[in-house]
Tab-separated table of C-alpha atoms in Angstrom:
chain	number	residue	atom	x	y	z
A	23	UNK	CA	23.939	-12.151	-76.675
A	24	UNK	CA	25.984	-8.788	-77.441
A	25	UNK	CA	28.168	-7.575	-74.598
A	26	UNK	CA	30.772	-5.004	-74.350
A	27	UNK	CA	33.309	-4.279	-72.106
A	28	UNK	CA	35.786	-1.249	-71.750
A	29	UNK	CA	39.721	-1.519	-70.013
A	30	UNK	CA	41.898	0.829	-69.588
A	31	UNK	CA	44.302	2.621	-67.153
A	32	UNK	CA	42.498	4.140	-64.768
A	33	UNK	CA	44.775	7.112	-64.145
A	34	UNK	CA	47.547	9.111	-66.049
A	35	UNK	CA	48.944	11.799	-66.127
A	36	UNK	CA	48.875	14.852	-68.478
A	37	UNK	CA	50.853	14.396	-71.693
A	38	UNK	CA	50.800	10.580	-71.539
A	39	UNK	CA	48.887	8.385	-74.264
A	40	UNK	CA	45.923	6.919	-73.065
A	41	UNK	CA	44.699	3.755	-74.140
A	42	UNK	CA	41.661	2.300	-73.902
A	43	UNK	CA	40.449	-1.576	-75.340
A	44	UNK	CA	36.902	-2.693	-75.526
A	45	UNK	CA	36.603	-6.605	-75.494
A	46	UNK	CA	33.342	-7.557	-76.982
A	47	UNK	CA	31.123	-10.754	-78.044
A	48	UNK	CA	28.129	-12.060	-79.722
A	49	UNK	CA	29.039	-10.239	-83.329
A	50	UNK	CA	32.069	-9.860	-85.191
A	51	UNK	CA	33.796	-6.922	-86.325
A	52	UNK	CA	34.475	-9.088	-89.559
A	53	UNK	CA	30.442	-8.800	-90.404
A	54	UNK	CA	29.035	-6.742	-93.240
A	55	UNK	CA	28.323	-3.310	-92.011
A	56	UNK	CA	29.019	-3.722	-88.563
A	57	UNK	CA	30.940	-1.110	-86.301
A	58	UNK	CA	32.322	0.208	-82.892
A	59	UNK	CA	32.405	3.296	-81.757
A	60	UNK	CA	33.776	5.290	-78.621
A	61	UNK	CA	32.002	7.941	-76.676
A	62	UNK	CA	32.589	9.692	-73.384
A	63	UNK	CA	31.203	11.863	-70.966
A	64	UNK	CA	32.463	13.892	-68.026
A	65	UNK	CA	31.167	13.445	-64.780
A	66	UNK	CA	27.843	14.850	-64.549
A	67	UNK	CA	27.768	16.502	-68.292
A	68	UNK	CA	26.266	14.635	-71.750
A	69	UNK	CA	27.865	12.474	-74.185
A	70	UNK	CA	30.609	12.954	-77.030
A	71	UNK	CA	30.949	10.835	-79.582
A	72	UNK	CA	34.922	10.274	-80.179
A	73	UNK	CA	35.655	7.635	-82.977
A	74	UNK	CA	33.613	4.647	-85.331
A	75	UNK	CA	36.096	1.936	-86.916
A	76	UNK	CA	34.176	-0.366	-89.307
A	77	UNK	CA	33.991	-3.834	-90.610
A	78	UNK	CA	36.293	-3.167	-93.483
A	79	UNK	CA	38.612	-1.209	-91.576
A	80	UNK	CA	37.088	2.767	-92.731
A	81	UNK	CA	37.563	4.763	-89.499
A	82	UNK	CA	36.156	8.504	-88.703
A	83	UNK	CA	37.203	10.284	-86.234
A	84	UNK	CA	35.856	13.606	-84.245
A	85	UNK	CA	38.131	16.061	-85.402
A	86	UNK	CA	37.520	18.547	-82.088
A	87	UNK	CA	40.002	16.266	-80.995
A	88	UNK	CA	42.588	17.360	-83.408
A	89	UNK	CA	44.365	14.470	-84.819
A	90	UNK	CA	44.833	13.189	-81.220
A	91	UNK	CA	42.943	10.277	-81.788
A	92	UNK	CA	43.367	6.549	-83.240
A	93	UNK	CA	41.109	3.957	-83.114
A	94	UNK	CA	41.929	0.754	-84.326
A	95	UNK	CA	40.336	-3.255	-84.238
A	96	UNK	CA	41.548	-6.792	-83.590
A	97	UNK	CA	38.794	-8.803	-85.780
A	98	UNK	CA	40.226	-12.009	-84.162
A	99	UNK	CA	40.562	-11.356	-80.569
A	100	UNK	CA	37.259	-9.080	-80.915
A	101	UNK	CA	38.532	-5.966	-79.650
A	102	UNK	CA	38.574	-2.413	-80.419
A	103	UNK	CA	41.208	0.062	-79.237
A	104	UNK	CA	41.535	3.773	-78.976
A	105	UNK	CA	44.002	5.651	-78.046
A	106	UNK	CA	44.376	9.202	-77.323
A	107	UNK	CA	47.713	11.271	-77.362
A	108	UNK	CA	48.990	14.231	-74.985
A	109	UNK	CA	45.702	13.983	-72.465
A	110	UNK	CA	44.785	16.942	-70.039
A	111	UNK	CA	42.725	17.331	-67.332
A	112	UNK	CA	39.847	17.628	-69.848
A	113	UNK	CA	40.050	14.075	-70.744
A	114	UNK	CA	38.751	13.025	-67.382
A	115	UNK	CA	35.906	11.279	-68.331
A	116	UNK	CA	33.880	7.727	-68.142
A	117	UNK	CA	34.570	6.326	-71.949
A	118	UNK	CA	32.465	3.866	-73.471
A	119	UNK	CA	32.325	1.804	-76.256
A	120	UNK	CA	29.280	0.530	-78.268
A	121	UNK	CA	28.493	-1.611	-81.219
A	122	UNK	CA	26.879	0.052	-84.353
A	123	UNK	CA	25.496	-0.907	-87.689
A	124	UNK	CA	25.786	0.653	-90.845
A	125	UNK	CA	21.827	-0.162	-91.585
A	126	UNK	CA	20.668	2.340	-88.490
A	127	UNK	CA	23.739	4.496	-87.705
A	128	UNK	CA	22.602	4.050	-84.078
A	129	UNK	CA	24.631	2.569	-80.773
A	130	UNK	CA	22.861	-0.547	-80.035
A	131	UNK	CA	24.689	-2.376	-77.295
A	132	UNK	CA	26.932	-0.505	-75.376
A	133	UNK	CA	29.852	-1.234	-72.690
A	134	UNK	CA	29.323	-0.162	-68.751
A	135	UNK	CA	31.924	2.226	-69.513
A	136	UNK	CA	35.546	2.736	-67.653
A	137	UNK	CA	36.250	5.921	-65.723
A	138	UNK	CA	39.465	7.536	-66.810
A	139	UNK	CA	41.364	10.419	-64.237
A	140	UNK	CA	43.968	12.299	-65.729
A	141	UNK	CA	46.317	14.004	-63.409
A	142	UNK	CA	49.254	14.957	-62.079
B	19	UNK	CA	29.561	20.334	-87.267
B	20	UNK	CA	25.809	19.817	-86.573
B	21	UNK	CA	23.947	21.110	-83.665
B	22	UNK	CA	21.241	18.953	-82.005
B	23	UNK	CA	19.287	21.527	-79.317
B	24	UNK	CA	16.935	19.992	-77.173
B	25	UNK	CA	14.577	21.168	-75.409
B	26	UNK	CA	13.457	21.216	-72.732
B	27	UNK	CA	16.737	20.945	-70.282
B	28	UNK	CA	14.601	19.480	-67.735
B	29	UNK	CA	10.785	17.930	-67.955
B	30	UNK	CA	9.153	17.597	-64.561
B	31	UNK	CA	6.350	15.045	-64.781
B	32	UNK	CA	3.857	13.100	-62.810
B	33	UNK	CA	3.914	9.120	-63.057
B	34	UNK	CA	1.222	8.422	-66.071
B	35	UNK	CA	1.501	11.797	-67.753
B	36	UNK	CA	2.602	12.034	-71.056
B	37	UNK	CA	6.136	13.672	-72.105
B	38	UNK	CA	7.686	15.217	-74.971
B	39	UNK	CA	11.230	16.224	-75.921
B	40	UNK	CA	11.832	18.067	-78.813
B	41	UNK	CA	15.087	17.763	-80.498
B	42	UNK	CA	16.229	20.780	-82.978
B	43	UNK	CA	19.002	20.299	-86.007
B	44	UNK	CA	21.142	23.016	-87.415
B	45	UNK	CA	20.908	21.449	-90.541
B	46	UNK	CA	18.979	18.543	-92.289
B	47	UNK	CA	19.160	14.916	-91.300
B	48	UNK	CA	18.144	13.588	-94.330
B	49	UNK	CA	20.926	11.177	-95.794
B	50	UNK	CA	21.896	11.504	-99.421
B	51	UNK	CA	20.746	7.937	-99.298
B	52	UNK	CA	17.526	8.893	-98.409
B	53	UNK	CA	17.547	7.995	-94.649
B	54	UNK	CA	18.023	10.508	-91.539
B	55	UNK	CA	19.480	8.755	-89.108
B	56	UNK	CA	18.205	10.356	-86.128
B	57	UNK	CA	18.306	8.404	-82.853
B	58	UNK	CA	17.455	9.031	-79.303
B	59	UNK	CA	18.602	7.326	-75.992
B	60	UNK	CA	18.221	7.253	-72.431
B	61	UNK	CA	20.174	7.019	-69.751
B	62	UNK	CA	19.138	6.202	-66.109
B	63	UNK	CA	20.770	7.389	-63.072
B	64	UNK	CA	24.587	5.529	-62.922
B	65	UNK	CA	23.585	3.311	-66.282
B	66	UNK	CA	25.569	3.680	-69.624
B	67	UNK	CA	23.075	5.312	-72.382
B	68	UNK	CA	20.372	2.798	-73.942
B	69	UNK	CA	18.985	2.978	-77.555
B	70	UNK	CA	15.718	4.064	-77.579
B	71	UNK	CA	14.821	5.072	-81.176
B	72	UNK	CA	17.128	4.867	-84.298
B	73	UNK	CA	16.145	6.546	-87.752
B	74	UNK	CA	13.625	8.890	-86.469
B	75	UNK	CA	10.676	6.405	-85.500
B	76	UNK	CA	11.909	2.788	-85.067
B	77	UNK	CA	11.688	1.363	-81.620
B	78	UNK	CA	14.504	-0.534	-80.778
B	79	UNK	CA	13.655	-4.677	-80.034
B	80	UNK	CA	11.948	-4.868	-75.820
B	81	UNK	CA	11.156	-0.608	-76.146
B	82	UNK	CA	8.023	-0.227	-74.871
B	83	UNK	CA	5.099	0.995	-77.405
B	84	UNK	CA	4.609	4.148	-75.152
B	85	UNK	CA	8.003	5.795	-77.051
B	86	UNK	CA	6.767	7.294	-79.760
B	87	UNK	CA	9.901	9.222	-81.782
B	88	UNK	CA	8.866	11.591	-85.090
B	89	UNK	CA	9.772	14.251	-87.388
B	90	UNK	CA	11.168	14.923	-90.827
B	91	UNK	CA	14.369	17.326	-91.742
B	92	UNK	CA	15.675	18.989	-88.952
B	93	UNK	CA	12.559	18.633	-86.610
B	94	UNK	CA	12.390	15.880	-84.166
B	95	UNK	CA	10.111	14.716	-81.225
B	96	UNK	CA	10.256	12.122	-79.038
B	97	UNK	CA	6.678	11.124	-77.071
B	98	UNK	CA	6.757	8.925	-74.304
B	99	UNK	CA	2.786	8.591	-73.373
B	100	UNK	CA	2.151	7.340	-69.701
B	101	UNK	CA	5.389	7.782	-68.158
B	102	UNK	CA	6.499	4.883	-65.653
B	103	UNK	CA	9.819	5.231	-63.000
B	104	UNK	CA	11.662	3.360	-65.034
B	105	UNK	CA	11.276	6.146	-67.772
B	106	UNK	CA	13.130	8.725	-65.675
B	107	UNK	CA	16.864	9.528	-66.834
B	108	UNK	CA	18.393	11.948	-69.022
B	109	UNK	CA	17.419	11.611	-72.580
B	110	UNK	CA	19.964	12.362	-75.606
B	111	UNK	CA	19.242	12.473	-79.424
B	112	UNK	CA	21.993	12.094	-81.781
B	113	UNK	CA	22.650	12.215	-85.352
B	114	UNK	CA	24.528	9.875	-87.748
B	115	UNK	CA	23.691	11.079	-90.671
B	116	UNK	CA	26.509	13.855	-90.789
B	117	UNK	CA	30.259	13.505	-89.906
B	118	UNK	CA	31.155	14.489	-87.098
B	119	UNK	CA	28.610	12.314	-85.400
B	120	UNK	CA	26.393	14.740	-82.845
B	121	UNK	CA	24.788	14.583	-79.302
B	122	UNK	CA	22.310	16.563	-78.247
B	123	UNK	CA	22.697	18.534	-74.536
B	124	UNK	CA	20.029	16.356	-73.069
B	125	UNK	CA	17.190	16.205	-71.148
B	126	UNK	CA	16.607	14.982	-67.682
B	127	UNK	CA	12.783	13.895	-67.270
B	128	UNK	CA	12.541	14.015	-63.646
B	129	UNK	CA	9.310	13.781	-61.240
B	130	UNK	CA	7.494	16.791	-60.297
């Protein structure tokens, strides 16, 4: 059984580093072709997709997010981190994280996400 | 970056009916491998987004045969024949074929 779960601060304040870890089980992020990715979405708007970090460590990144972004893995512990640098209001959001698969491209099990305030 | 428009924002529907989203790509989806990988996913009212449909047409394992997903290139549907209450939600494509990876706006299928 996959499950996915998402920690993080709950609020900060503009400027700080936020960082978020995603605790998962029932895969390994160790497997051929496997991933985890981030994604997050302001209250009551859609979804953007933030960061993937794969099985042999390749990581891509959504570069709206100029450079503020790094995502990074524990293969061990199975966890994934991200963290993102200099937040603003506009980071407010619920984040997620969700397992992936090179074969499909597609988010197949996916966290119950953590709501994130930034503010001062 | 690629653009995923769907249409339409919102789909009123009565229970049984059948709906259709369609699901619009500024560019082609097709992989230089030869796959698109176009997917689609709902989300239900205070639930985190659920995979639907990945590369174009395959139903992800306990999706009900009523969601039906389709298209070729930049041109993408997504059928859902008979539509139950557990159907309603927003519905989201989203490509992986390109980097950055897109959403589409979504669309909420709601009851007339």
């Amino acid at each position: 059984q996959v499950t996915l779960k998402e920690s993080g601060p709950g609020i900060l304040q503009p400027s700080q580093t936020l960082s978020l870890t995603c605790t998962f089980s029932g895969f390994s992020l160790s497997t051929y072709g496997m991933g985890v990715g981030w994604i997050r979405q302001p209250s009551g708007k859609g979804l953007e997709w933030l960061a993937n970090i794969w099985w042999d460590d390749d990581k891509y990144y959504n570069p709206s997010l100029k450079n503020r972004l790094t995502i990074s893995k524990d293969t061990s512990n199975n966890q994934a981190f991200l963290k993102i640098t200099n937040v603003d209001t506009a980071d407010t959001a619920t984040y997620y994280c969700a397992r992936t698969r090179q074969t499909t491209g597609a988010f197949d099990y996916w966290g119950q996400g953590v709501m994130v305030t930034v503010s001062s | 970056d690629v653009v995923l428009t769907q249409t339409p924002v919102a789909q009123p529907v009565t229970l049984g009916d059948q709906a259709s989203i369609s699901c619009r790509s500024s560019q082609s989806l097709v992989h230089s491998n030869g796959n698109t990988y176009l997917e689609w996913y709902l989300q239900k009212p205070g639930q985190s987004p659920q995979l639907l449909i990945y590369k174009v047409s395959n139903r992800f394992s306990g999706v009900p045969d009523r969601f039906i997903g389709s298209g070729s290139g930049s041109d993408f549907t997504l059928k859902i024949s008979r539509v139950e209450p557990e159907d309603l939600g927003v519905y989201y494509c989203f490509q992986a074929t390109h980097d950055p990876r897109t959403f589409g706006g979504g669309t909420k299928l709601e009851l007339k």
